[in-house]
Amino acid sequence: MRMSAAVLAACLALAGVSLAPSNARAEIEVDVNRGDIRPLPLAAPDFEGQRGAEIARVVMDNLSRSGLFAPVDSAGRRSEVTVEPDFGVWKSLGAQAMVNGKVQLVDGRLQVDFRLWDVPAGQQLLGLQFTSTPENWRRVAHKISDAVYERLTGEKGYFDTRVVFVSETGSRLERTLRLAVMDQDGANPSYLTDGSEIVLSPRFSASSQEITYMALRPEGSAVYLLNLETGRRESLGQFPGMVFAPRFSPDGRQVAFAVEKNGNSDIWVMNLVNRQSRRLTSDPAIDTSPAFSPDGSRIVFNSDRGGSPQLYIMDAAGGGARRISFGDGRYTSPVWSPTGDFIAFTRQGGGQFHIGVMRPEGSDERTLTSSYMDEGPTWAPNGRVLLFSRQEAGGEPHLWTVDVTGRILKPAPYTGGASDPAWSPLIN
């Protein structure tokens, strides 16, 4: 796709942005749909001012991790944001795009101006101003990353987000599982539970401020809602068996989950407004892992009603279940893409675990990853990247990312033991 140049100006306090495009044209592009992705050489010299070097580094780290951009060495170079760059210098370094900026404190607020430049054409593509509190400088860097990513690819960014996951520490015999949350780049990790209970399957609401998860104790299991801003935790209530695998509806007004009793499990849903729950499946097989479509009209789940775990889609009100997976192996943990065009899943077969995707009607199935144990995919909010847990034989689980083509596979920045991740929507 050809990218139009633009001169954009705005004052962005982390809640909104105003853009004003120009009629100029530029020649650089990042085509995310090419069969052979060629990373765009991008320079990000240190921004002027305090925290400038750190902000530029976070921006470059974000963009290079996407696999769509190749960092150009800018060590020792500066570029004033109010002066047109010396494009000849940046061309000689191999850069096709360049980001520069300036950081200053204005009335106690952090103000960051940045520009994105098309180096071969010698034109400005983007100009924005972000304001925030000084301690929020990393979020500003993520916002800049999102703006650059969207301007050069035509797709929304995914950097101003968080990940909730299960942190795993200790020996195999004395494993401590704690609910944890961090920025998508592994920064600012913090624990949400104390490790006194087994926690599983945390999932974000559409607001990104609330999560649901399962907790398992000797006396039984429960599904909880946890508000990340207030720390308030509440149970969904008592059910006639073990309750697990919760997930919010797109509007955040419902939670779907599975209830197991006497060896059988079915899909249930609870209305969070009136706390009324109802059963959606009543098959004698094991039905579990429900996930809503982006418009909330359908639910994908896995069931062994056909003899082995496979993927099925039904109406969100229940009924009309239709099988969509027919490949070899066991299909589990389905999750609908935020854009609605794919369903990701875990498949066990051939002595390995795989992360794959398919269309909602079951076509175009593709295997993206394979290892001793890959499981639990979760989508970035733009539907381009998946985060999942990978464990090698005898090792501990770690987080990895893969893009929807399967060509960009990388370990996530967080290096601790981690499983069962869930990616938040873009933070408001």
PDB file of N, CA and C in Angstrom, residues 92-136:
ATOM      1  N   SER A  92      22.528   8.568   4.111  1.00  0.00           N
ATOM      2  CA  SER A  92      23.823   7.877   4.109  1.00  0.00           C
ATOM      3  C   SER A  92      23.889   6.782   5.158  1.00  0.00           C
ATOM      4  N   LEU A  93      23.066   6.910   6.201  1.00  0.00           N
ATOM      5  CA  LEU A  93      23.015   5.877   7.241  1.00  0.00           C
ATOM      6  C   LEU A  93      22.044   4.751   6.884  1.00  0.00           C
ATOM      7  N   GLY A  94      21.337   4.915   5.778  1.00  0.00           N
ATOM      8  CA  GLY A  94      20.429   3.873   5.329  1.00  0.00           C
ATOM      9  C   GLY A  94      19.001   4.022   5.818  1.00  0.00           C
ATOM     10  N   ALA A  95      18.675   5.123   6.508  1.00  0.00           N
ATOM     11  CA  ALA A  95      17.327   5.305   7.048  1.00  0.00           C
ATOM     12  C   ALA A  95      16.350   5.681   5.946  1.00  0.00           C
ATOM     13  N   GLN A  96      15.169   5.094   5.984  1.00  0.00           N
ATOM     14  CA  GLN A  96      14.088   5.517   5.099  1.00  0.00           C
ATOM     15  C   GLN A  96      13.056   6.350   5.844  1.00  0.00           C
ATOM     16  N   ALA A  97      12.992   6.163   7.155  1.00  0.00           N
ATOM     17  CA  ALA A  97      12.121   6.990   7.996  1.00  0.00           C
ATOM     18  C   ALA A  97      12.903   7.381   9.239  1.00  0.00           C
ATOM     19  N   MET A  98      12.524   8.500   9.818  1.00  0.00           N
ATOM     20  CA  MET A  98      13.223   8.984  11.006  1.00  0.00           C
ATOM     21  C   MET A  98      12.223   9.644  11.946  1.00  0.00           C
ATOM     22  N   VAL A  99      12.380   9.374  13.236  1.00  0.00           N
ATOM     23  CA  VAL A  99      11.545   9.967  14.276  1.00  0.00           C
ATOM     24  C   VAL A  99      12.440  10.823  15.167  1.00  0.00           C
ATOM     25  N   ASN A 100      12.084  12.088  15.361  1.00  0.00           N
ATOM     26  CA  ASN A 100      12.808  12.914  16.325  1.00  0.00           C
ATOM     27  C   ASN A 100      11.815  13.619  17.234  1.00  0.00           C
ATOM     28  N   GLY A 101      12.311  14.173  18.340  1.00  0.00           N
ATOM     29  CA  GLY A 101      11.384  14.770  19.288  1.00  0.00           C
ATOM     30  C   GLY A 101      12.057  15.634  20.329  1.00  0.00           C
ATOM     31  N   LYS A 102      11.218  16.287  21.112  1.00  0.00           N
ATOM     32  CA  LYS A 102      11.692  17.165  22.181  1.00  0.00           C
ATOM     33  C   LYS A 102      10.810  16.977  23.400  1.00  0.00           C
ATOM     34  N   VAL A 103      11.453  16.894  24.582  1.00  0.00           N
ATOM     35  CA  VAL A 103      10.748  16.686  25.841  1.00  0.00           C
ATOM     36  C   VAL A 103      10.990  17.895  26.730  1.00  0.00           C
ATOM     37  N   GLN A 104       9.914  18.425  27.320  1.00  0.00           N
ATOM     38  CA  GLN A 104      10.077  19.543  28.251  1.00  0.00           C
ATOM     39  C   GLN A 104       8.950  19.526  29.275  1.00  0.00           C
ATOM     40  N   LEU A 105       9.199  20.162  30.395  1.00  0.00           N
ATOM     41  CA  LEU A 105       8.179  20.326  31.433  1.00  0.00           C
ATOM     42  C   LEU A 105       7.521  21.689  31.265  1.00  0.00           C
ATOM     43  N   VAL A 106       6.200  21.708  31.174  1.00  0.00           N
ATOM     44  CA  VAL A 106       5.434  22.938  31.027  1.00  0.00           C
ATOM     45  C   VAL A 106       4.371  22.959  32.122  1.00  0.00           C
ATOM     46  N   ASP A 107       4.546  23.872  33.082  1.00  0.00           N
ATOM     47  CA  ASP A 107       3.627  23.970  34.222  1.00  0.00           C
ATOM     48  C   ASP A 107       3.488  22.628  34.942  1.00  0.00           C
ATOM     49  N   GLY A 108       4.611  21.945  35.101  1.00  0.00           N
ATOM     50  CA  GLY A 108       4.628  20.683  35.825  1.00  0.00           C
ATOM     51  C   GLY A 108       4.166  19.484  35.028  1.00  0.00           C
ATOM     52  N   ARG A 109       3.778  19.695  33.760  1.00  0.00           N
ATOM     53  CA  ARG A 109       3.323  18.606  32.900  1.00  0.00           C
ATOM     54  C   ARG A 109       4.424  18.243  31.912  1.00  0.00           C
ATOM     55  N   LEU A 110       4.489  16.954  31.590  1.00  0.00           N
ATOM     56  CA  LEU A 110       5.429  16.490  30.582  1.00  0.00           C
ATOM     57  C   LEU A 110       4.844  16.767  29.202  1.00  0.00           C
ATOM     58  N   GLN A 111       5.591  17.491  28.375  1.00  0.00           N
ATOM     59  CA  GLN A 111       5.152  17.792  27.023  1.00  0.00           C
ATOM     60  C   GLN A 111       6.168  17.218  26.042  1.00  0.00           C
ATOM     61  N   VAL A 112       5.698  16.377  25.139  1.00  0.00           N
ATOM     62  CA  VAL A 112       6.584  15.743  24.170  1.00  0.00           C
ATOM     63  C   VAL A 112       6.086  16.055  22.762  1.00  0.00           C
ATOM     64  N   ASP A 113       6.930  16.746  21.990  1.00  0.00           N
ATOM     65  CA  ASP A 113       6.649  16.983  20.577  1.00  0.00           C
ATOM     66  C   ASP A 113       7.494  16.015  19.759  1.00  0.00           C
ATOM     67  N   PHE A 114       6.894  15.392  18.760  1.00  0.00           N
ATOM     68  CA  PHE A 114       7.695  14.528  17.902  1.00  0.00           C
ATOM     69  C   PHE A 114       7.264  14.679  16.454  1.00  0.00           C
ATOM     70  N   ARG A 115       8.187  14.301  15.552  1.00  0.00           N
ATOM     71  CA  ARG A 115       7.943  14.338  14.115  1.00  0.00           C
ATOM     72  C   ARG A 115       8.392  13.009  13.507  1.00  0.00           C
ATOM     73  N   LEU A 116       7.645  12.578  12.497  1.00  0.00           N
ATOM     74  CA  LEU A 116       8.017  11.415  11.695  1.00  0.00           C
ATOM     75  C   LEU A 116       8.325  11.911  10.294  1.00  0.00           C
ATOM     76  N   TRP A 117       9.495  11.526   9.757  1.00  0.00           N
ATOM     77  CA  TRP A 117       9.963  12.047   8.482  1.00  0.00           C
ATOM     78  C   TRP A 117      10.164  10.933   7.468  1.00  0.00           C
ATOM     79  N   ASP A 118       9.774  11.217   6.220  1.00  0.00           N
ATOM     80  CA  ASP A 118      10.098  10.381   5.067  1.00  0.00           C
ATOM     81  C   ASP A 118      11.459  10.861   4.563  1.00  0.00           C
ATOM     82  N   VAL A 119      12.503  10.066   4.811  1.00  0.00           N
ATOM     83  CA  VAL A 119      13.863  10.512   4.483  1.00  0.00           C
ATOM     84  C   VAL A 119      14.093  10.607   2.978  1.00  0.00           C
ATOM     85  N   PRO A 120      13.754   9.591   2.161  1.00  0.00           N
ATOM     86  CA  PRO A 120      14.013   9.732   0.715  1.00  0.00           C
ATOM     87  C   PRO A 120      13.279  10.904   0.080  1.00  0.00           C
ATOM     88  N   ALA A 121      12.039  11.165   0.512  1.00  0.00           N
ATOM     89  CA  ALA A 121      11.254  12.259  -0.074  1.00  0.00           C
ATOM     90  C   ALA A 121      11.541  13.603   0.589  1.00  0.00           C
ATOM     91  N   GLY A 122      12.204  13.588   1.756  1.00  0.00           N
ATOM     92  CA  GLY A 122      12.476  14.836   2.457  1.00  0.00           C
ATOM     93  C   GLY A 122      11.214  15.521   2.929  1.00  0.00           C
ATOM     94  N   GLN A 123      10.249  14.734   3.428  1.00  0.00           N
ATOM     95  CA  GLN A 123       8.954  15.291   3.822  1.00  0.00           C
ATOM     96  C   GLN A 123       8.561  14.821   5.221  1.00  0.00           C
ATOM     97  N   GLN A 124       7.789  15.664   5.891  1.00  0.00           N
ATOM     98  CA  GLN A 124       7.227  15.289   7.183  1.00  0.00           C
ATOM     99  C   GLN A 124       5.960  14.464   6.978  1.00  0.00           C
ATOM    100  N   LEU A 125       5.860  13.367   7.691  1.00  0.00           N
ATOM    101  CA  LEU A 125       4.690  12.508   7.620  1.00  0.00           C
ATOM    102  C   LEU A 125       3.731  12.728   8.781  1.00  0.00           C
ATOM    103  N   LEU A 126       4.261  13.132   9.907  1.00  0.00           N
ATOM    104  CA  LEU A 126       3.433  13.182  11.110  1.00  0.00           C
ATOM    105  C   LEU A 126       4.043  14.142  12.103  1.00  0.00           C
ATOM    106  N   GLY A 127       3.211  14.902  12.803  1.00  0.00           N
ATOM    107  CA  GLY A 127       3.673  15.760  13.872  1.00  0.00           C
ATOM    108  C   GLY A 127       2.630  15.823  14.963  1.00  0.00           C
ATOM    109  N   LEU A 128       3.005  15.419  16.171  1.00  0.00           N
ATOM    110  CA  LEU A 128       2.058  15.390  17.278  1.00  0.00           C
ATOM    111  C   LEU A 128       2.706  15.937  18.540  1.00  0.00           C
ATOM    112  N   GLN A 129       1.851  16.392  19.443  1.00  0.00           N
ATOM    113  CA  GLN A 129       2.305  16.796  20.775  1.00  0.00           C
ATOM    114  C   GLN A 129       1.502  16.008  21.803  1.00  0.00           C
ATOM    115  N   PHE A 130       2.197  15.397  22.735  1.00  0.00           N
ATOM    116  CA  PHE A 130       1.580  14.612  23.800  1.00  0.00           C
ATOM    117  C   PHE A 130       1.842  15.308  25.131  1.00  0.00           C
ATOM    118  N   THR A 131       0.857  15.348  25.992  1.00  0.00           N
ATOM    119  CA  THR A 131       1.073  15.863  27.335  1.00  0.00           C
ATOM    120  C   THR A 131       0.589  14.842  28.349  1.00  0.00           C
ATOM    121  N   SER A 132       1.302  14.761  29.466  1.00  0.00           N
ATOM    122  CA  SER A 132       0.946  13.809  30.511  1.00  0.00           C
ATOM    123  C   SER A 132       1.668  14.216  31.788  1.00  0.00           C
ATOM    124  N   THR A 133       1.501  13.404  32.818  1.00  0.00           N
ATOM    125  CA  THR A 133       2.275  13.619  34.045  1.00  0.00           C
ATOM    126  C   THR A 133       3.679  13.071  33.828  1.00  0.00           C
ATOM    127  N   PRO A 134       4.688  13.633  34.505  1.00  0.00           N
ATOM    128  CA  PRO A 134       6.072  13.206  34.260  1.00  0.00           C
ATOM    129  C   PRO A 134       6.308  11.711  34.471  1.00  0.00           C
ATOM    130  N   GLU A 135       5.631  11.116  35.459  1.00  0.00           N
ATOM    131  CA  GLU A 135       5.864   9.694  35.717  1.00  0.00           C
ATOM    132  C   GLU A 135       5.246   8.802  34.646  1.00  0.00           C
ATOM    133  N   ASN A 136       4.462   9.387  33.770  1.00  0.00           N
ATOM    134  CA  ASN A 136       3.789   8.613  32.716  1.00  0.00           C
ATOM    135  C   ASN A 136       4.572   8.626  31.407  1.00  0.00           C
TER     136      ASN A 136
END
